[in-house]
XYZ file of C-alpha atoms in Angstrom:
144
model
C 91.944 125.301 99.905
C 89.297 124.422 96.911
C 89.934 127.190 94.316
C 87.515 127.366 91.147
C 89.423 129.493 88.713
C 87.491 132.029 86.310
C 86.021 129.816 83.482
C 86.712 126.505 85.029
C 83.800 123.944 85.549
C 83.328 123.327 89.371
C 83.163 119.870 89.058
C 86.425 119.622 87.555
C 87.973 121.777 90.183
C 86.102 119.483 92.887
C 87.582 116.487 91.547
C 91.142 117.628 91.121
C 90.773 118.755 94.979
C 89.641 115.135 96.011
C 92.308 113.524 94.021
C 95.024 115.628 95.351
C 93.864 115.135 98.772
C 93.329 111.001 98.038
C 97.518 111.553 96.573
C 98.100 112.850 99.954
C 96.638 110.126 101.975
C 93.327 111.393 102.821
C 89.602 109.592 102.355
C 87.067 112.101 100.843
C 84.045 109.981 100.598
C 80.753 110.946 97.933
C 79.300 112.752 100.590
C 82.019 115.053 101.411
C 82.877 115.844 97.845
C 78.910 116.522 97.410
C 79.205 119.154 100.136
C 81.939 120.902 98.470
C 80.133 120.297 95.069
C 77.032 122.113 96.586
C 79.217 125.085 98.236
C 80.932 125.685 94.753
C 77.533 125.758 92.802
C 76.330 128.272 95.181
C 79.273 130.474 94.295
C 79.441 129.535 90.484
C 77.166 128.277 88.021
C 77.913 124.427 87.599
C 77.013 122.821 84.088
C 77.874 119.260 84.985
C 77.482 116.709 87.862
C 80.490 115.518 89.959
C 81.439 111.972 88.517
C 81.537 110.412 91.954
C 80.047 106.989 90.842
C 81.882 104.067 92.780
C 83.421 101.742 90.397
C 84.035 97.934 90.460
C 86.976 95.890 89.040
C 86.113 92.069 87.840
C 89.034 90.028 88.117
C 87.766 86.638 86.315
C 88.085 83.549 88.255
C 89.228 85.527 91.238
C 86.621 88.277 92.678
C 85.704 91.813 92.335
C 87.687 94.768 93.751
C 85.207 97.676 94.667
C 86.813 101.236 93.843
C 85.129 103.889 95.750
C 85.239 107.319 94.967
C 87.757 109.284 96.785
C 89.883 105.984 98.135
C 93.250 105.032 96.883
C 92.915 102.399 94.000
C 96.442 101.105 95.126
C 95.293 100.562 98.742
C 92.477 98.458 97.235
C 94.171 96.411 94.573
C 96.895 95.764 97.126
C 93.981 94.569 99.725
C 92.494 92.420 97.047
C 95.624 90.453 96.066
C 96.572 89.742 99.884
C 92.686 88.300 100.130
C 92.951 86.463 96.687
C 96.357 84.754 98.016
C 94.999 83.775 101.177
C 92.092 82.160 99.134
C 94.385 79.982 97.401
C 95.005 82.238 94.220
C 98.365 82.717 92.877
C 98.582 85.839 91.096
C 101.860 86.589 89.843
C 103.746 90.137 89.180
C 102.542 90.461 85.493
C 98.712 89.779 86.231
C 98.784 92.130 89.299
C 100.363 94.645 87.132
C 97.516 94.067 84.722
C 94.966 94.531 87.544
C 96.571 97.750 88.425
C 96.217 98.980 85.233
C 92.695 98.054 85.008
C 92.137 99.840 88.356
C 93.799 102.675 87.193
C 91.761 103.184 84.081
C 88.492 103.342 86.499
C 90.454 105.540 89.226
C 93.245 107.969 88.834
C 96.006 106.274 90.597
C 98.639 108.116 92.561
C 100.866 105.329 93.427
C 102.342 102.318 91.605
C 101.763 98.681 93.006
C 104.961 97.358 94.536
C 105.623 94.098 92.938
C 109.188 93.672 93.557
C 110.877 90.387 94.740
C 111.118 90.292 98.581
C 114.796 89.915 99.310
C 116.136 89.110 102.690
C 120.188 89.058 103.084
C 121.419 86.182 105.416
C 124.820 86.943 106.832
C 127.247 84.042 106.136
C 124.418 82.185 103.892
C 123.488 84.529 100.994
C 120.152 86.088 99.864
C 116.731 84.737 100.451
C 114.449 86.003 97.323
C 110.801 85.105 97.072
C 109.206 86.362 93.994
C 105.930 88.382 94.061
C 103.129 85.909 94.240
C 105.380 82.970 94.732
C 104.099 80.508 97.592
C 106.805 81.269 100.571
C 106.011 77.542 101.758
C 108.210 76.452 98.852
C 111.062 78.334 99.874
C 113.478 76.005 101.838
C 113.863 76.991 105.449
C 116.684 78.981 106.907
C 117.744 78.697 110.669
C 119.454 81.322 112.251
């Protein structure tokens, strides 16, 4: 439930509600947030507008990550990294973390970006480890 405490700015309360919903896995687009704002402003005096502008993060030499209002930035960055990989770009864990920091500077982030190495334990052989961003084609094949 959206609550606007006494003395609080309705836009701040609506934004907090949207961010909590996004953190819980929901999507509230600009239209939905605008309806909430409209109802909140009917009940309380509003002094500022809701900052519901879509943002874009430019990644030099790779492309643009859309960061729409009410959507999870981590999902957007992860999708971008997968698409960049498919297009032949090699983005390591350090660069991916920097990209995520840029996105989190534009939109509130609720989940970290997983840049951990992929590890697969192969019985009686050892562990296959693939670093984040590493080309898996360069990893020696295992036969099971």
